[in-house]
């Protein structure tokens, strides 16, 4: 009788042996072909790959004035496999002026593969960034005592003037999300965080280079591998020429001191932003070097939000600066002609509803309605447009037609300025009001949007763009703060004309109304200037004091500058908006302020608005 147990045992032992051999083969295959750990180890013993960081592109203003440049900086890199147990940690910390606790924290962060997915003990890792010249000199003297530590030379940004912080932005160390989004970066690299530093990051950063250095058996550098044939030189970042005029920017920020608000100026023919001031602001030189994190924390905790670029992020009721869009729409839709008069009984009064207005002649047609900023005229125009069922069929269709005009004029959506964080404002449509009023609404229900109140919101940039569109008689070029990128054309978004739905001849009437306002209407403080300014005031209602708003352009024909001014809780448009707008136009067109204007600028600069808790 056969011993089947012995037969089976033979197969079991053979199977186990085959399984063990297979495990060894798979492991050898994994180590030699699938894993680069040993390759890294071998390479690190023979080579040192040293990154050469490119110089970041410099930034100048439209006149070639240097705004941002680079200054040498030094980082401490470490190859842990070389440094382990071969240096005095306490002496290392004393040399660099850090505590042992800080050293341990930096090492732990470096080893954390969630924060540093490229960590390897065989390759250079960032340990300490942005050493000063003094600390670098001290470290160099003792570098021989710290094997495995290397100095990486690169640069940090320097900002020449305390202006344009919101536009220029700043540079800081990359975050985890930055590294995940772009494999160009590794821990310790720098990236633009705000402003043009962020928007034009890929142009400014350049391309990294690499040096391959040869080591001996003791890890000592022997020179370049193959005489540097395989080295790659860094490619410097591209320089930017800003559209911003540094002196105009300085004046705008000066005039906004002690106030919350914005000043934006645009060259109508090109869409170039000549100045973009937001207040309160901060000195961009605070955001440089190792002090940046503390400065950023203090600014972010400030209740007045100095980090907020109100020019593109502030969403405000445009007030009466919105009235030109209404006149253009009513003309283009045939609701009015240039001679159509509407009454104003100190405002729009109808069926128990009253929208107040200041005293002026009545009835009156479009041009004097713009000049005097008549609320009654524009409320009647919207009432007749939204109630014209013979033309539109329903209030909903009429409302959406109105909305289409506003969008074509640059409202309701981001314009596309070359800065991060631009907000869209708000232009309501029929569905918005159907949802709000369950379908039971009419022109009377929402009449305040005709005068830039109610649900309508806009950014100061959008208001300045409206002024530029009127100056151009019906088109605009998307506003942009960068005039030129070295070696490449601007995006076509910043070179193509965008036409509105209103015909050019209708814009002529609006321009006449705004010129009349400067000669004797609500902007009469502009009347003494000889460069034919055109203006439109706004007094935007608010839960506290009203906002002071202005938009204008000059000269009336072939305009060189369009301006918007928004001062929160500043009262009448003529209180702050008009004089600030006039000074901005004068400075740009004349090259300087007259003695009288300089006194006026100083007086406005020294005026402070007392903001309470509810005004933030």
XYZ file of N, CA and C in Angstrom, residues 177-279:
309
model
N 0.066 73.002 -1.173
C -0.802 73.041 -2.357
C -0.052 73.552 -3.581
N 0.888 74.495 -3.379
C 1.699 74.980 -4.500
C 2.531 73.846 -5.089
N 3.117 73.042 -4.227
C 3.961 71.935 -4.673
C 3.128 70.887 -5.393
N 1.941 70.606 -4.853
C 1.067 69.622 -5.486
C 0.579 70.091 -6.857
N 0.385 71.413 -6.994
C -0.171 71.946 -8.242
C 0.862 72.051 -9.352
N 2.151 72.133 -9.015
C 3.173 72.356 -10.034
C 4.466 71.680 -9.585
N 4.929 70.674 -10.348
C 6.132 69.944 -9.946
C 7.416 70.742 -10.160
N 7.310 71.975 -10.632
C 8.483 72.853 -10.718
C 9.033 73.144 -9.322
N 8.134 73.159 -8.332
C 8.508 73.608 -6.989
C 8.880 72.436 -6.094
N 9.762 72.730 -5.158
C 10.089 71.802 -4.082
C 10.128 72.596 -2.787
N 10.035 71.937 -1.649
C 10.009 72.669 -0.383
C 11.168 73.657 -0.267
N 10.850 74.853 0.217
C 11.843 75.893 0.352
C 11.903 76.844 -0.817
N 11.269 76.482 -1.945
C 11.212 77.394 -3.083
C 10.300 78.567 -2.768
N 10.424 79.626 -3.548
C 9.591 80.807 -3.377
C 8.625 80.932 -4.547
N 7.496 81.578 -4.268
C 6.456 81.744 -5.281
C 5.727 83.059 -5.024
N 5.232 83.674 -6.079
C 4.428 84.868 -5.912
C 3.127 84.538 -5.195
N 2.775 85.355 -4.231
C 1.579 85.086 -3.421
C 0.418 86.004 -3.768
N 0.699 87.248 -4.108
C -0.359 88.214 -4.385
C 0.053 89.070 -5.584
N -0.887 89.843 -6.098
C -0.603 90.825 -7.129
C 0.008 90.242 -8.391
N 0.774 91.078 -9.102
C 1.395 90.597 -10.337
C 2.454 89.540 -10.048
N 3.018 89.545 -8.836
C 3.964 88.484 -8.485
C 3.289 87.112 -8.599
N 2.007 87.061 -8.309
C 1.261 85.810 -8.422
C 0.751 85.581 -9.838
N 0.154 86.617 -10.430
C -0.487 86.447 -11.732
C 0.540 86.110 -12.812
N 1.712 86.732 -12.734
C 2.759 86.507 -13.735
C 3.887 85.630 -13.183
N 3.555 84.741 -12.260
C 4.552 83.882 -11.625
C 5.387 83.102 -12.641
N 4.762 82.493 -13.626
C 5.509 81.649 -14.564
C 6.470 82.460 -15.424
N 6.099 83.700 -15.716
C 7.017 84.546 -16.477
C 8.149 85.069 -15.595
N 7.835 85.409 -14.359
C 8.824 86.022 -13.469
C 9.835 85.023 -12.913
N 9.429 83.776 -12.714
C 10.261 82.838 -11.964
C 11.466 82.318 -12.742
N 11.401 82.265 -14.066
C 12.487 81.723 -14.853
C 12.519 80.207 -14.814
N 13.679 79.631 -15.182
C 13.853 78.173 -15.222
C 15.093 77.814 -14.418
N 14.948 76.837 -13.532
C 16.071 76.424 -12.688
C 17.169 75.773 -13.521
N 18.414 75.940 -13.067
C 19.544 75.231 -13.621
C 20.036 74.179 -12.640
N 21.024 73.379 -13.049
C 21.560 72.361 -12.153
C 23.052 72.176 -12.435
N 23.829 72.023 -11.366
C 25.237 71.659 -11.467
C 25.397 70.252 -10.920
N 26.124 69.412 -11.655
C 26.403 68.049 -11.192
C 27.860 68.016 -10.749
N 28.067 67.866 -9.451
C 29.404 67.890 -8.864
C 29.841 66.486 -8.489
N 31.120 66.192 -8.646
C 31.675 64.864 -8.385
C 32.256 64.811 -6.984
N 31.983 63.702 -6.276
C 32.519 63.504 -4.929
C 33.613 62.431 -4.963
N 34.468 62.451 -3.923
C 35.385 61.331 -3.745
C 34.793 60.345 -2.742
N 35.538 59.325 -2.377
C 35.031 58.271 -1.489
C 34.678 58.808 -0.111
N 35.236 59.980 0.253
C 34.940 60.572 1.557
C 33.851 61.634 1.480
N 33.228 61.778 0.293
C 32.140 62.728 0.135
C 32.581 64.142 -0.170
N 33.900 64.340 -0.370
C 34.407 65.672 -0.640
C 34.219 66.031 -2.110
N 33.821 67.290 -2.359
C 33.585 67.751 -3.721
C 34.910 67.845 -4.463
N 34.962 67.198 -5.638
C 36.172 67.180 -6.450
C 36.080 68.075 -7.686
N 34.901 68.637 -7.930
C 34.727 69.492 -9.104
C 33.517 69.075 -9.907
N 33.378 69.669 -11.086
C 32.226 69.376 -11.943
C 32.379 68.013 -12.608
N 31.291 67.315 -12.759
C 31.281 66.028 -13.437
C 31.405 66.248 -14.945
N 32.359 65.568 -15.561
C 32.627 65.665 -16.995
C 32.779 67.126 -17.447
N 33.471 67.891 -16.609
C 33.738 69.300 -16.917
C 32.482 70.128 -17.166
N 31.396 69.731 -16.538
C 30.163 70.514 -16.613
C 29.356 70.326 -17.878
N 29.679 69.293 -18.665
C 28.942 69.079 -19.919
C 27.458 68.870 -19.667
N 27.136 68.184 -18.577
C 25.737 67.876 -18.282
C 25.045 68.944 -17.446
N 25.785 69.977 -17.054
C 25.168 71.062 -16.273
C 24.159 71.825 -17.123
N 23.169 72.383 -16.466
C 22.170 73.218 -17.140
C 22.162 74.588 -16.465
N 22.348 75.626 -17.256
C 22.360 76.972 -16.701
C 20.933 77.456 -16.443
N 20.734 78.210 -15.373
C 19.386 78.751 -15.120
C 19.032 79.802 -16.167
N 17.743 79.911 -16.450
C 17.246 80.932 -17.372
C 16.539 82.007 -16.544
N 17.014 83.232 -16.569
C 16.405 84.287 -15.725
C 14.934 84.502 -16.062
N 14.184 84.974 -15.075
C 12.787 85.309 -15.294
C 12.659 86.535 -16.191
N 11.493 86.706 -16.744
C 11.245 87.821 -17.657
C 10.887 89.076 -16.866
N 11.365 90.190 -17.347
C 11.082 91.469 -16.699
C 9.693 91.960 -17.085
N 9.068 92.665 -16.153
C 7.745 93.242 -16.396
C 7.838 94.769 -16.406
N 7.151 95.372 -17.372
C 6.948 96.823 -17.359
C 5.502 97.077 -16.986
N 5.298 97.718 -15.859
C 3.944 97.975 -15.393
C 3.307 99.111 -16.185
N 1.989 99.082 -16.263
C 1.241 100.222 -16.810
C 1.137 101.338 -15.777
N 1.394 101.008 -14.529
C 1.281 101.954 -13.416
C 2.297 103.093 -13.562
N 1.833 104.306 -13.305
C 2.702 105.473 -13.196
C 3.013 105.656 -11.709
N 4.270 105.493 -11.347
C 4.645 105.499 -9.933
C 4.244 106.785 -9.226
N 4.436 107.925 -9.872
C 4.116 109.204 -9.239
C 2.604 109.394 -9.092
N 1.851 108.927 -10.070
C 0.394 109.015 -9.975
C -0.115 108.089 -8.873
N 0.480 106.909 -8.773
C 0.126 105.965 -7.712
C 0.405 106.571 -6.343
N 1.546 107.238 -6.216
C 1.909 107.864 -4.938
C 0.905 108.940 -4.548
N 0.463 109.733 -5.524
C -0.523 110.775 -5.234
C -1.856 110.161 -4.817
N -2.294 109.124 -5.517
C -3.567 108.490 -5.183
C -3.545 107.937 -3.763
N -2.457 107.284 -3.382
C -2.369 106.728 -2.032
C -2.298 107.847 -0.991
N -1.631 108.916 -1.345
C -1.544 110.068 -0.441
C -2.928 110.655 -0.184
N -3.742 110.805 -1.232
C -5.066 111.409 -1.099
C -6.037 110.516 -0.318
N -5.746 109.212 -0.270
C -6.625 108.275 0.446
C -6.211 108.061 1.903
N -5.169 108.729 2.343
C -4.739 108.551 3.732
C -5.874 108.906 4.690
N -6.065 108.048 5.708
C -7.107 108.296 6.700
C -8.501 108.003 6.195
N -8.609 107.319 5.073
C -9.912 107.019 4.481
C -9.926 105.563 4.027
N -11.107 105.007 3.877
C -11.261 103.678 3.299
C -11.818 103.851 1.895
N -11.148 103.279 0.924
C -11.667 103.446 -0.432
C -10.674 103.074 -1.501
N -10.891 103.638 -2.692
C -10.104 103.254 -3.853
C -10.028 104.397 -4.857
N -8.914 104.448 -5.573
C -8.759 105.308 -6.749
C -8.199 104.445 -7.868
N -8.863 104.453 -9.011
C -8.393 103.706 -10.185
C -8.353 104.665 -11.371
N -7.258 104.642 -12.120
C -7.153 105.437 -13.342
C -6.743 104.533 -14.492
N -7.367 104.727 -15.656
C -7.135 103.895 -16.834
C -6.829 104.790 -18.030
N -5.924 104.350 -18.886
C -5.743 104.994 -20.184
C -6.775 104.388 -21.136
N -7.792 105.146 -21.545
C -8.908 104.555 -22.303
C -8.495 103.863 -23.598
N -7.536 104.424 -24.330
C -7.183 103.894 -25.642
C -6.487 102.540 -25.579
N -5.912 102.197 -24.426
C -5.169 100.942 -24.303
C -5.688 100.010 -23.220
N -6.481 100.523 -22.275
C -6.906 99.720 -21.130
C -5.845 99.603 -20.059
N -4.725 100.313 -20.225
C -3.654 100.234 -19.231
C -4.054 100.966 -17.951
N -3.859 100.305 -16.814
C -4.203 100.885 -15.519
C -3.057 101.779 -15.065
N -3.327 103.064 -14.980
C -2.299 104.058 -14.650
C -2.038 104.126 -13.155
N -3.059 103.896 -12.357
C -2.867 103.763 -10.914
C -4.024 102.952 -10.366
N -3.745 102.236 -9.303
C -4.765 101.451 -8.613
C -4.430 101.487 -7.134
N -5.089 102.387 -6.434
C -4.814 102.583 -5.015
C -5.980 102.063 -4.187
N -5.651 101.351 -3.133
C -6.656 100.844 -2.199
C -6.239 101.238 -0.798
N -7.184 101.723 -0.016
C -6.867 102.194 1.337
C -7.835 101.579 2.348
